[in-house]
C-alpha positions as a printed Julia matrix, in Angstrom:
808×3 Matrix{Float64}:
 -44.46  -29.3     0.35
 -42.87  -25.79    1.52
 -44.87  -23.72   -1.49
 -45.56  -23.74   -4.9
 -44.77  -21.88   -8.19
 -46.76  -21.72  -11.36
 -45.47  -20.19  -14.54
 -47.21  -20.22  -17.85
 -45.97  -20.1   -21.18
 -47.58  -20.02  -24.71
 -46.49  -21.34  -28.18
 -48.01  -21.65  -31.11
 -47.71  -24.71  -33.47
 -47.4   -23.89  -37.39
 -47.18  -26.45  -40.22
 -43.42  -27.12  -41.17
 -42.51  -27.42  -44.2
 -38.68  -27.16  -45.71
 -38.51  -24.45  -48.72
 -37.99  -26.76  -52.06
 -35.93  -22.72  -53.82
 -33.85  -19.98  -52.64
 -34.84  -15.98  -53.32
 -32.28  -13.25  -53.29
 -31.86   -9.85  -53.55
 -28.93   -8.25  -55.16
 -28.79   -4.37  -54.59
 -26.43   -1.63  -53.84
 -25.49   -1.36  -50.35
 -26.09    2.06  -50.07
 -27.82    5.18  -51.87
 -26.68    8.98  -51.61
 -29.71   11.55  -51.16
 -29.48   12.39  -54.8
 -29.94    9.51  -56.42
 -33.08    9.68  -58.31
 -33.96    5.61  -58.1
 -33.45    2.37  -56.6
 -32.73   -0.82  -58.96
 -31.62   -4.72  -58.26
 -32.64   -7.34  -59.37
 -34.06  -10.76  -57.69
 -33.05  -14.06  -58.33
 -35.33  -17.55  -57.33
 -33.61  -21.06  -57.86
 -34.54  -24.37  -56.98
 -32.06  -26.43  -54.55
 -31.5   -28.43  -57.29
 -30.42  -25.71  -59.62
 -33.83  -25.19  -62.34
 -35.52  -21.65  -62.6
 -38.41  -20.6   -60.47
 -41.41  -19.76  -62.15
 -44.28  -17.2   -60.77
 -44.96  -13.93  -59.25
 -42.86  -11.68  -57.11
 -44.31   -8.88  -55.05
 -41.59   -5.91  -54.16
 -42.03   -3.65  -50.76
 -39.76   -0.49  -50.33
 -39.8     0.88  -47.02
 -38.07    2.68  -44.25
 -36.45    0.4   -41.44
 -37.95    2.12  -38.65
 -41.54    2.1   -40.08
 -43.92    4.8   -38.85
 -45.67    7.22  -41.28
 -42.84    6.7   -43.83
 -45.26    5.24  -47.54
 -44.52    2.28  -48.46
 -43.42    1.11  -52.34
 -45.11   -2.16  -53.57
 -44.57   -3.43  -57.02
 -45.62   -7.0   -58.46
 -44.34   -8.44  -61.66
 -43.37  -11.97  -63.03
 -40.11  -14.14  -62.68
 -38.85  -16.83  -64.45
 -35.47  -17.72  -62.62
 -34.64  -13.64  -62.28
 -36.11  -10.19  -62.8
 -34.74   -7.08  -63.08
 -36.26   -3.99  -61.35
 -36.42   -0.44  -60.65
 -38.41    1.76  -58.59
 -38.23    5.79  -59.36
 -37.11    7.58  -55.84
 -37.81   11.28  -57.08
 -40.88   11.79  -55.14
 -39.92    9.42  -52.59
 -36.8    11.21  -51.8
 -38.05   14.69  -51.65
 -40.64   14.18  -48.76
 -39.69   14.96  -45.36
 -39.33   10.97  -44.77
 -36.48   10.97  -46.08
 -33.6    14.34  -45.63
 -30.27   13.95  -45.33
 -30.46   13.62  -42.0
 -31.8    10.45  -42.04
 -28.31    8.29  -42.54
 -28.94    5.95  -39.33
 -32.9     4.83  -40.53
 -32.07    2.43  -43.83
 -34.2     1.47  -46.4
 -35.46   -1.71  -46.44
 -36.1    -4.19  -49.65
 -38.63   -6.98  -48.87
 -39.77   -9.71  -51.68
 -42.42  -12.12  -51.74
 -42.05  -15.2   -54.48
 -45.03  -17.47  -55.34
 -44.06  -20.09  -56.97
 -47.09  -20.98  -60.31
 -47.15  -24.66  -59.82
 -47.39  -24.73  -55.3
 -48.64  -21.66  -54.9
 -45.6   -22.04  -51.98
 -44.14  -18.32  -50.8
 -40.69  -17.85  -50.23
 -39.55  -14.45  -49.07
 -36.05  -12.02  -48.93
 -35.08   -8.8   -47.65
 -32.17   -6.71  -48.06
 -31.26   -3.39  -46.42
 -29.74   -0.32  -48.11
 -28.11    2.25  -45.99
 -28.43    6.1   -46.58
 -25.59    8.76  -46.68
 -25.1    11.83  -48.05
 -22.12   11.43  -49.63
 -20.94    8.59  -52.25
 -17.24    8.96  -50.69
 -16.83    7.95  -46.93
 -13.44    9.79  -45.16
 -12.01    8.41  -41.94
  -9.09    8.42  -39.98
  -7.38    4.95  -39.51
  -7.59    2.88  -36.69
  -4.34    3.75  -34.68
  -3.25    6.86  -35.8
  -2.37    9.28  -33.55
  -5.89   11.66  -31.98
  -3.32   14.14  -30.27
  -0.53   16.92  -31.36
   3.04   17.63  -30.51
   3.73   20.84  -30.04
   6.95   21.9   -32.89
   6.79   17.74  -34.43
   5.07   16.62  -37.37
   1.53   14.93  -37.18
   1.6    11.41  -39.52
  -1.51    9.71  -39.77
  -3.54    7.33  -42.02
  -6.73    8.09  -43.25
  -8.9     5.61  -45.09
 -11.27    7.49  -48.26
 -13.61    4.29  -49.65
 -17.2     3.88  -50.87
 -19.73    3.99  -47.64
 -19.65    0.19  -48.2
 -15.79   -0.26  -47.89
 -15.32   -0.39  -51.4
 -12.76    1.27  -53.61
 -13.26    4.7   -55.68
 -12.85    2.81  -58.7
  -9.89    4.67  -59.69
 -11.34    8.59  -59.1
  -9.02   11.25  -59.92
  -9.83   13.36  -56.91
  -7.49   14.55  -53.96
  -8.04   15.02  -50.69
  -7.95   18.18  -49.29
  -6.88   19.07  -45.7
  -6.99   22.61  -43.9
  -5.47   22.4   -40.02
  -7.28   24.71  -38.03
  -8.7    25.88  -34.7
 -12.24   26.75  -35.15
 -14.15   23.57  -36.32
 -16.52   25.24  -38.06
 -17.4    24.56  -41.58
 -14.75   23.86  -44.11
 -14.87   26.62  -46.45
 -14.71   28.97  -43.33
 -10.91   30.42  -43.28
 -11.06   31.53  -39.54
  -8.53   30.07  -37.41
  -6.54   28.47  -40.5
  -3.2    27.28  -39.68
  -2.12   25.72  -43.09
  -3.52   24.27  -46.29
  -2.43   20.72  -47.54
  -3.61   18.32  -50.65
  -3.0    14.41  -50.85
  -3.26   11.88  -53.66
  -6.03    9.46  -53.09
  -3.92    6.34  -54.16
  -5.94    2.87  -55.27
  -5.96    1.2   -52.38
  -7.66    4.3   -50.75
  -5.07    4.65  -48.15
  -4.02    8.1   -47.84
  -0.51    8.95  -45.56
  -1.03   12.32  -44.19
   2.28   14.2   -43.24
   1.47   17.65  -41.66
   4.79   19.58  -41.31
   5.29   21.42  -37.22
   1.56   21.83  -35.65
   2.12   25.09  -33.86
   2.8    24.98  -29.83
  -0.87   25.7   -29.13
  -1.13   26.08  -25.08
  -4.66   25.51  -24.75
  -7.53   23.75  -26.61
  -7.74   21.66  -29.6
  -6.59   21.63  -33.38
  -8.87   20.42  -36.27
  -8.61   18.78  -39.32
 -11.17   19.41  -42.11
 -10.97   16.98  -44.66
 -12.79   16.54  -48.1
 -12.43   14.96  -51.44
 -11.82   17.02  -54.6
 -15.43   19.3   -54.66
 -17.57   17.23  -52.52
 -18.52   19.05  -49.4
 -20.88   16.72  -48.2
 -17.79   14.51  -47.45
 -16.41   16.69  -44.97
 -15.53   15.45  -41.87
 -13.92   17.26  -38.97
 -11.01   15.75  -36.65
  -9.85   17.02  -32.89
  -6.87   16.79  -31.73
  -5.93   17.49  -28.47
  -2.46   18.59  -27.23
  -0.18   16.05  -25.83
   1.35   17.27  -22.56
   4.68   17.51  -20.97
   5.73   19.48  -17.95
   9.71   19.93  -19.46
   8.25   19.98  -23.45
   9.48   17.32  -24.23
   8.4    14.98  -27.12
   8.94   11.62  -28.87
   7.77   10.57  -31.85
   7.94    7.24  -33.69
   6.97    6.65  -36.93
   6.6     3.24  -38.74
   8.94    3.78  -42.49
   6.57    0.95  -43.81
   3.32    2.87  -43.96
   0.46    1.42  -45.58
   2.07   -2.1   -46.09
   0.56   -5.35  -45.2
   0.94   -6.75  -41.97
   4.1    -8.61  -41.87
   4.61  -12.05  -40.99
   6.25  -13.68  -38.0
  10.16  -13.92  -39.06
  10.56  -10.46  -40.59
  11.28   -7.02  -39.5
   9.74   -3.61  -38.92
  11.55   -0.73  -39.23
  10.69    2.35  -36.49
  12.39    6.18  -36.86
  12.23    8.34  -33.59
  12.37   11.62  -33.89
  12.47   14.73  -30.75
  15.5    12.56  -28.48
  17.88   14.36  -27.55
  21.0    13.3   -29.04
  23.44   10.7   -27.01
  20.11    9.86  -25.18
  19.34    5.73  -24.73
  16.2     4.93  -25.6
  14.13    2.02  -23.99
  11.87    0.24  -26.12
   9.22   -2.7   -25.55
   7.23   -4.73  -27.56
   3.98   -6.08  -25.72
   1.3    -8.35  -27.03
  -2.5    -8.6   -24.91
  -2.09  -12.18  -24.42
   1.47  -13.09  -23.99
   2.55   -9.79  -21.93
   5.93   -8.47  -23.11
   7.59  -10.54  -25.97
  10.81   -8.02  -26.69
  12.57   -5.27  -24.98
  16.04   -4.06  -25.36
  17.76   -0.25  -25.32
  19.16    1.41  -28.65
  20.69    4.47  -29.08
  20.33    5.24  -33.11
  17.39    6.83  -34.17
  15.98    4.49  -36.92
  15.89    1.02  -35.77
  14.41   -3.05  -36.92
  11.88   -4.72  -34.76
  12.13   -8.67  -35.0
   8.38   -9.84  -35.33
   7.58  -13.1   -33.67
   4.66  -15.4   -33.61
   3.77  -14.47  -29.96
   3.29  -11.06  -31.09
   0.01  -12.18  -33.15
  -2.57  -10.71  -33.85
  -1.88   -7.5   -32.72
   0.89   -5.65  -30.29
   2.38   -2.72  -29.2
   5.58   -1.18  -29.4
   6.38    1.2   -26.55
   9.6     3.31  -26.78
  10.66    5.62  -23.96
  13.36    7.63  -21.92
  13.88    9.53  -19.01
  15.05   13.05  -18.98
  17.22   14.56  -16.33
  14.41   16.26  -14.81
  12.92   12.64  -14.27
  10.48   13.53  -16.55
   9.31    9.98  -18.52
   8.7    10.69  -22.12
   6.95    7.9   -23.97
   5.15    7.28  -27.38
   3.52    3.62  -28.42
   2.5     2.35  -31.7
   0.36   -0.77  -32.17
   0.94   -3.39  -35.24
  -0.91   -6.05  -36.65
   1.19   -9.5   -37.64
   0.04  -11.59  -40.14
  -0.46  -15.89  -39.82
  -2.23  -18.69  -40.67
  -5.36  -19.1   -38.26
  -5.59  -22.67  -38.43
  -2.43  -24.86  -38.62
  -4.59  -28.13  -39.78
  -5.13  -27.56  -43.19
  -8.69  -29.09  -43.91
 -10.34  -29.64  -47.03
 -13.21  -31.79  -48.83
 -14.12  -32.31  -52.25
 -16.44  -34.59  -54.22
 -15.95  -36.63  -57.04
 -18.52  -34.93  -59.12
 -20.66  -31.92  -58.89
 -23.85  -33.89  -59.51
 -25.31  -36.94  -59.11
 -28.81  -38.39  -60.08
 -30.96  -39.92  -57.12
 -30.28  -42.75  -55.47
 -26.5   -42.69  -56.85
 -23.27  -43.41  -55.31
 -20.2   -40.72  -54.76
 -17.23  -40.63  -52.98
 -15.96  -38.05  -50.45
 -12.34  -37.06  -50.14
 -10.62  -35.12  -46.88
  -7.32  -34.25  -46.41
  -6.29  -32.86  -42.95
  -3.22  -33.39  -40.92
  -2.28  -37.41  -39.56
  -4.53  -38.1   -37.15
  -7.15  -35.46  -37.24
 -10.68  -36.1   -35.64
 -12.81  -35.48  -39.14
 -16.59  -35.29  -38.52
 -18.96  -35.06  -41.48
 -21.95  -33.62  -42.24
 -25.04  -33.99  -44.34
 -27.26  -31.48  -44.46
 -30.17  -31.06  -46.88
 -29.63  -27.71  -48.97
 -32.95  -26.93  -47.96
 -32.55  -26.39  -44.48
 -30.36  -24.21  -45.4
 -32.92  -22.05  -46.53
 -35.13  -22.63  -43.95
 -32.84  -20.87  -41.21
 -29.35  -20.26  -41.48
 -26.65  -18.76  -39.65
 -25.78  -21.56  -37.12
 -22.64  -23.39  -38.87
 -19.15  -22.03  -37.56
 -17.36  -20.55  -40.74
 -13.61  -20.18  -41.25
 -14.7   -16.67  -41.73
 -16.1   -16.99  -38.1
 -12.9   -18.21  -36.81
 -10.33  -16.29  -38.73
 -12.42  -13.43  -37.03
 -12.27  -14.76  -33.43
  -8.79  -15.51  -33.19
  -7.74  -12.67  -35.18
 -10.14   -9.99  -32.93
  -7.38   -6.75  -32.74
  -8.04   -5.18  -29.83
  -7.97   -1.21  -30.66
  -6.04    1.49  -28.62
  -7.76    4.18  -26.96
  -6.09    6.63  -29.03
  -8.23    9.8   -27.79
  -6.86    8.95  -24.26
  -3.58    9.58  -24.75
  -3.03   13.2   -24.16
   0.29   12.52  -21.86
   2.75    9.94  -20.74
   0.65    8.1   -18.18
  -2.56    8.67  -20.15
  -0.65    7.22  -22.81
   0.94    3.68  -20.65
  -2.91    3.41  -19.32
  -4.19    2.81  -22.55
  -1.88    0.77  -23.51
  -2.12   -1.89  -20.21
   1.38   -0.61  -18.7
   2.85    0.91  -15.54
   5.9     2.76  -14.89
   7.46    1.51  -12.09
  11.4     3.75  -12.16
  13.07    1.57  -14.33
  10.46   -0.96  -14.02
   8.03   -1.34  -17.05
   5.45   -3.79  -16.11
   2.59   -4.58  -18.56
  -1.28   -4.96  -18.1
  -1.24   -2.41  -15.0
  -0.39   -2.8   -11.13
  -3.57   -5.24  -10.84
  -1.53   -7.72  -12.71
   1.53   -7.33  -10.45
  -0.9    -9.08   -7.09
  -3.0   -11.16   -9.37
  -5.52  -13.59   -7.7
  -5.49  -17.24   -9.2
  -7.98  -20.43   -9.02
  -6.92  -21.72   -5.53
  -4.64  -19.05   -3.65
  -3.55  -15.17   -4.82
   0.5   -15.53   -4.88
   2.66  -12.61   -6.03
   3.55  -12.21   -9.6
   5.7    -9.89  -11.23
   6.15   -9.95  -15.1
   8.96   -8.78  -16.76
  10.59   -6.26  -15.16
  13.89   -4.57  -17.15
  15.25   -3.08  -14.06
  14.52   -2.0   -10.43
  14.84    0.08   -7.85
  14.47   -0.36   -4.01
  12.54    3.28   -3.97
   9.72    3.5    -6.69
   7.44    6.36   -7.38
   4.49    3.94   -7.47
   5.3     1.67   -4.87
   4.54   -1.94   -5.2
   4.88   -2.72   -1.88
   2.53   -0.62   -1.02
  -0.16   -2.21   -3.28
   0.39   -5.64   -1.9
   0.12   -4.0     1.86
  -3.18   -2.78    0.83
  -4.29   -6.0    -0.71
  -2.63   -8.13    2.65
  -5.1    -5.85    4.81
  -8.16   -7.2     3.0
  -7.86  -10.07    3.81
  -7.53   -9.66    7.86
 -10.58  -10.88    9.88
 -12.86   -8.71   12.56
 -11.01  -10.48   15.62
  -7.47   -8.93   13.81
  -6.37  -12.14   12.27
  -5.71  -13.33    8.65
  -7.56  -15.55    6.3
  -6.09  -17.55    3.81
  -8.06  -16.72    0.53
  -7.44  -20.15   -0.86
  -5.53  -23.33   -0.59
  -1.65  -23.21   -1.47
  -0.57  -25.88   -3.75
   3.4   -26.04   -2.97
   2.42  -27.12    0.38
   6.77  -26.94    1.58
   6.45  -22.87    1.01
   4.16  -22.2     3.93
   6.73  -23.47    6.03
   5.98  -24.94    9.6
   2.81  -22.58    9.89
   0.27  -24.78   11.28
  -2.39  -21.79   13.0
  -4.46  -18.83   12.53
  -1.74  -17.62   14.98
   1.15  -18.49   12.73
  -0.21  -17.02    9.54
  -1.44  -13.95   11.64
   2.37  -13.62   12.67
   3.7   -14.39    9.63
   1.88  -10.97    7.79
   2.49   -8.89   10.59
   6.57   -9.58   10.27
   5.63   -8.57    6.28
   3.85   -5.86    7.3
   6.41   -4.63    9.45
   9.76   -5.74    8.22
   8.55   -4.54    4.79
   8.71   -0.04    4.2
   5.59    1.25    3.81
   4.05    4.71    3.64
   2.7     5.7     7.35
  -0.69    4.99    6.35
  -3.35    4.61    8.98
  -4.72    1.63    7.92
  -1.37   -0.32    7.52
  -0.34    0.98   11.35
  -4.04   -0.07   12.51
  -4.06   -3.53   10.75
  -0.55   -4.33   12.83
  -1.98   -2.71   16.29
  -5.38   -5.36   15.55
  -3.37   -8.18   14.5
  -0.84   -7.8    17.22
  -3.55   -7.62   20.04
  -5.29  -11.04   17.98
  -1.5   -12.79   19.3
  -1.54  -11.69   22.3
  -4.65  -12.97   23.38
  -4.08  -16.03   21.35
   0.19  -17.02   22.82
  -0.75  -18.86   25.49
  -2.89  -21.46   23.74
   0.09  -21.41   21.18
   1.32  -24.76   21.82
   3.62  -26.08   18.63
   7.12  -24.62   18.52
   7.21  -22.96   15.04
   3.82  -20.87   15.84
   5.6   -19.9    19.01
   8.92  -18.98   17.87
   6.98  -16.92   14.69
   4.55  -15.3    17.03
   7.26  -14.25   19.41
   9.09  -12.88   16.73
   6.26  -10.79   15.71
   5.38   -9.59   19.05
   8.93   -8.24   19.58
   8.47   -6.31   16.04
   5.3    -4.9    17.19
   7.12   -3.75   20.36
   4.3    -5.5    22.64
   7.49   -5.82   25.05
   5.82   -7.76   27.56
   3.84  -10.3    25.77
   6.92  -10.67   23.86
   9.23  -11.81   27.18
   6.74  -14.17   28.47
   6.38  -15.97   25.13
   9.89  -15.81   24.66
  10.59  -17.21   28.31
   8.55  -20.35   27.1
   9.66  -20.56   23.7
  13.46  -21.42   25.39
  11.14  -23.92   27.61
  10.92  -26.05   24.35
  14.43  -26.17   22.71
  16.81  -29.66   22.85
  20.49  -29.47   24.0
  22.75  -31.5    22.98
  26.4   -31.65   22.19
  26.49  -27.9    22.61
  24.05  -27.32   20.1
  20.86  -26.01   20.87
  18.11  -26.15   18.44
  13.67  -26.43   18.52
  12.49  -29.76   16.87
   9.19  -28.83   14.63
   7.84  -32.7    13.01
  10.23  -32.52    9.54
  14.03  -31.54    9.7
  12.74  -28.61    7.27
  10.5   -26.92    9.64
  12.96  -27.47   12.37
  15.6   -25.38   10.63
  13.07  -22.6    10.13
  11.9   -22.78   13.52
  15.17  -22.54   14.79
  15.8   -19.69   12.36
  13.33  -17.45   14.1
  13.94  -18.03   17.47
  17.58  -17.16   15.98
  16.41  -14.15   15.01
  14.62  -13.18   18.53
  17.99  -13.85   20.11
  19.94  -11.1    17.82
  16.55   -8.9    18.13
  16.88   -9.22   21.84
  20.89   -8.36   21.73
  21.45  -12.41   22.85
  24.32  -12.65   20.07
  26.87  -14.71   23.03
  23.95  -17.09   23.84
  23.08  -17.64   20.71
  26.3   -19.87   20.02
  24.96  -23.39   19.6
  22.02  -22.15   17.76
  24.25  -21.09   15.2
  26.67  -24.14   15.47
  23.17  -26.07   14.75
  22.12  -24.2    11.68
  25.26  -24.46   10.23
  25.52  -28.42   10.95
  22.52  -28.82    9.04
  23.84  -27.42    5.71
  24.13  -28.78    2.47
  27.28  -28.69    0.31
  25.89  -26.15   -1.97
  24.96  -23.32    1.02
  21.36  -24.11    1.05
  19.18  -26.29    3.37
  16.1   -28.97    3.3
  13.84  -26.4     0.93
  13.17  -22.73   -0.25
  11.68  -21.3     3.25
  13.73  -22.81    5.39
  16.99  -21.87    3.6
  15.53  -18.55    3.21
  14.96  -18.14    7.0
  18.06  -19.41    8.13
  20.17  -17.29    5.75
  18.47  -14.19    7.47
  19.17  -15.46   11.09
  22.75  -16.42   10.18
  23.09  -13.15    8.94
  22.14  -10.9    11.31
  24.44  -12.33   13.3
  27.59  -10.14   14.7
  26.99   -7.95   11.96
  28.45   -4.16   12.29
  29.61   -1.24   10.21
  33.37   -2.62   11.26
  32.92   -5.65   10.58
  36.11   -6.89    8.13
  37.31  -10.93    8.25
  39.85  -12.68    6.18
  39.67  -16.49    6.38
  42.29  -18.62    4.76
  42.86  -22.32    3.98
  46.54  -23.57    3.04
  47.02  -27.26    2.45
  50.32  -29.46    1.49
  50.39  -29.6    -2.58
  47.28  -26.8    -2.34
  47.58  -22.98   -3.62
  46.23  -20.61   -0.78
  43.03  -19.59   -1.16
  41.41  -16.64    0.97
  38.46  -14.5     0.93
  37.3   -11.12    2.54
  34.06  -10.83    4.77
  32.39   -7.97    5.25
  28.75   -6.16    6.42
  28.04   -6.26    2.92
  28.58   -9.26    1.54
  28.17  -11.61    4.64
  25.01  -12.85    3.69
  26.7   -14.37    0.32
  27.93  -17.78    0.49
  31.65  -18.28   -1.93
  32.21  -21.84   -2.14
  35.4   -23.64   -3.18
  35.83  -27.35   -4.47
  38.98  -28.42   -3.62
  38.39  -31.93   -5.39
  40.06  -31.19   -8.83
  43.44  -29.82   -6.59
  42.6   -33.06   -3.79
  46.47  -34.61   -3.63
  47.34  -37.73   -2.25
  47.78  -38.45    0.93
  46.63  -35.26    2.18
  44.69  -35.52    5.61
  44.19  -31.99    6.74
  43.44  -28.39    6.08
  44.83  -25.34    7.79
  41.92  -22.76    8.28
  42.99  -19.31    9.92
  40.86  -16.12   10.28
  42.05  -12.35   11.17
  39.66   -9.46   11.34
  36.82   -8.14   13.87
  33.29   -9.61   13.4
  31.9   -13.34   12.6
  32.58  -15.33    9.63
  30.99  -19.2     9.18
  33.53  -21.47    7.76
  31.92  -24.75    6.18
  34.15  -27.97    5.0
  32.25  -30.93    3.45
  33.72  -33.88    2.47
  30.98  -35.51   -0.4
  31.45  -39.12   -1.44
  29.93  -42.21   -2.74
  27.43  -44.51   -1.06
  25.4   -47.55   -1.83
  21.97  -46.76   -3.34
  19.34  -46.5    -0.3
  15.44  -47.38   -0.71
  13.36  -45.12   -2.24
  11.9   -43.26    0.53
   9.49  -41.04   -1.07
   6.61  -40.15    0.1
   4.33  -40.74   -2.94
   3.54  -44.21   -4.36
   2.83  -44.85   -8.1
   1.44  -48.18   -9.29
   1.13  -48.23  -12.94
  -1.8   -50.61  -13.69
  -2.79  -51.8   -17.49
  -6.81  -52.48  -17.46
  -6.75  -53.33  -20.9
  -4.63  -54.17  -23.62
  -6.17  -54.83  -27.43
  -4.49  -54.74  -30.92
  -5.56  -51.37  -31.3
  -5.52  -49.95  -28.02
  -4.04  -50.19  -24.19
  -5.86  -48.81  -21.7
  -4.15  -47.84  -18.0
  -4.65  -46.64  -14.68
  -1.91  -44.4   -12.68
  -2.43  -44.68   -9.59
  -0.57  -42.14   -7.04
  -1.01  -42.58   -3.32
   1.08  -40.79   -0.63
   2.55  -42.56    2.29
   2.73  -40.21    4.71
   0.29  -37.67    5.46
  -1.52  -35.78    2.35
   1.37  -34.19   -0.13
   1.38  -30.94   -1.87
   1.42  -30.24   -5.68
   2.32  -33.85   -6.72
   3.39  -34.35  -10.56
   2.99  -37.87  -12.15
   4.29  -38.68  -15.36
   2.98  -42.07  -17.46
   5.75  -42.68  -20.63
   3.83  -43.88  -23.62
   5.24  -47.07  -25.27
   7.04  -46.17  -28.71
   4.22  -46.15  -31.44
   1.49  -44.86  -29.27
   0.17  -41.76  -28.5
  -2.8   -40.48  -26.09
  -5.81  -38.67  -26.93
  -5.17  -34.89  -25.33
  -9.07  -34.37  -25.57
 -10.13  -37.87  -23.62
  -7.24  -36.89  -21.27
  -9.34  -33.35  -20.59
 -12.54  -35.29  -19.88
 -10.91  -36.93  -16.67
 -10.74  -33.9   -15.24
 -13.36  -32.24  -16.36
 -15.96  -35.08  -15.29
 -14.87  -33.91  -11.05
 -13.87  -37.8   -10.47
 -10.24  -37.24   -9.78
 -11.26  -33.99   -7.68
  -7.44  -33.21   -6.77
  -6.47  -34.25  -10.29
  -6.0   -30.14  -12.23
  -4.69  -30.72  -15.33
  -3.35  -33.54  -17.83
  -1.05  -32.66  -21.17
   0.68  -34.92  -23.77
   4.52  -34.14  -24.13
   7.3   -35.24  -25.19
   6.19  -39.0   -25.06
   4.68  -38.62  -21.28
   1.45  -38.37  -19.93
   1.43  -35.66  -17.38
  -1.08  -35.61  -14.62
  -1.35  -32.29  -12.07
  -2.33  -33.16   -9.01
  -3.39  -30.16   -6.0
  -2.48  -32.99   -3.7
  -1.96  -36.88   -3.26
  -4.13  -38.0    -0.01
  -3.25  -41.12    2.04
  -6.47  -42.17    2.53
  -7.61  -42.99   -0.95
  -5.5   -43.36   -3.93
  -6.24  -41.57   -6.87
  -6.44  -43.5   -10.37
  -7.13  -41.59  -13.24
  -7.41  -43.58  -16.48
  -6.12  -43.08  -19.67
  -6.25  -45.19  -23.62
  -2.84  -45.36  -25.79
  -3.68  -45.51  -29.04
  -0.96  -46.47  -31.87
   0.29  -43.83  -34.08
């Protein structure tokens, strides 16, 4: 025994009695310091609906406790009783002042049943406020002003508990001032305005042409009628622009209810120069960019879609001739049904005698899983609040993110506030962190929804990628892989730390970057690591990529020695030259890296056999065996014979064929231009005449396609579906997957579901959650199929997840 640790806990044991009746206190939710009494009603009802007879004691106190005097009164109750507590003396004490709004009153009562003496309690809080009217700037209304432009916002006028003002005829008074002091102070006053308060309490403010105040802020002092205690002061900061260019968008149907998907929202734009093109995007926190476009009109419509729910942000911008970004944003809510499956429960009667039978009727979508729970009402009286309600679901699913309006004092701050980064002409949502986003298994670059991109960015995304790569460098200069790469073919022939490090070095040196010391230092450390390990590299791929990296890094002596070793690994046959490296795709990629090295060393003539072999591996569509080897082979071939003076004209002639010609220059040398002559192929044609004129090199490939007998399946993945059990009500199947040649990359297995059956998606998810099949990462039921996603499939053992199919 290595040691011990003891901890003690204490707990109490009390008699457990469920309450047989419910007690409720009905009081106002707030009072003002001018009120003279607190009144309300107390009800005590048995769970079966009968009145409770007994005695009730009522206590009134401050929530914070302390030296505040308590009020206590006792009275008889027969189901319900009213009470009215005199507050004059209580409110005049030093304990209840107009400054104590954050410390509410608490009403507590204890009802003692006459027959049994059982006691049930209840409590309610009553808020304290100076005024019976609350004024607040609506969420989403701007907290900045743009000089020379109108100020538009919404103000909510209501009772402190949010209820309407019940048809009051008072108006909202607004003073625009440079002085935040008392409402009646006219010092620094700019303008005064009066607005009618509609029945819903939502006032649309429209204050014309605010001044060009260079420094400081402007204040809105708002009161309801002559109630000075309702005063609210809102500070508006100046929106900054170097060129004094401002854009303001305004929703034309302000105050209306949230639109439904399929409807439209109308917006107008102010402050836009004539003939200026506006760019707009609608960004959703969950869905990213859901709509984008350009317009030259100043009033336009936004089509509302499901992807915009529950709340989205409209971004409108343009760029001045001086290169300054001018932007404005506006958020809007989208109404939608939270629960697509409408469920209802009804009884055949509202009341039954003990021992009687009743029936329950449940309505829901077909094949829904329904759970019923019967609970004694006394249990809910004893402890409530743990049940899931439709209100809680609605609040959770429809939760709305609020924009930090106060932070939007410039174009950059506005975009940062809505989670967007501007990269020249590209607008990328959710900031730069989303451009290179960590996933569960491996970090993978992901650029989301650009409008347009340029090679040079003011905020350089490539620099962000370089900094992330540098963070993955080990102490010895090598680079680590932070996760496993699911699509193994994207790794090409990469097999060792040396090849991964060489790959990163090439990326850092080929990509443009700022001359930051940490980038240069990282490259130097990595090149030193490659020099110390190049002698131990034995496979052709790792040696080829390492040789190229050493050439780029300027380590000439080590590069020369590696190049000699690399040439010794070549296979020469039939006038061609290539470097075998396992799979054909890896051989293509390895040979492509060698060809790039030849080009780098100025050995174009010696590379003729390499070029010939690479071209022989090309498919009829211009590609090679995989994505990675195609990218590298095209890059290698495009390096051959390139010069500013390159201009080659290629002509193809044949009997009964129209002549076809291509002009190849440096600008289009890496583009494949296919010509399919099958439709025009005349009977008896046996030859094509191909000629070329000009300066430079051009590769012409002729491919003849024809049908051949079907070959046996050579797939590395073997699938064996097995029916484990079959009854009239269900079929249980296993979908066993095994590799026949090493470990695969990501694999997808589809199991067809017989007509008339379906699979339970929840049960399938449990197959993933129980971790029995560790490489199974996801399942779904889609288009009549069960889809299984594997990180990899091994040759050592079969993966055999099971699924149960049930009738529809």
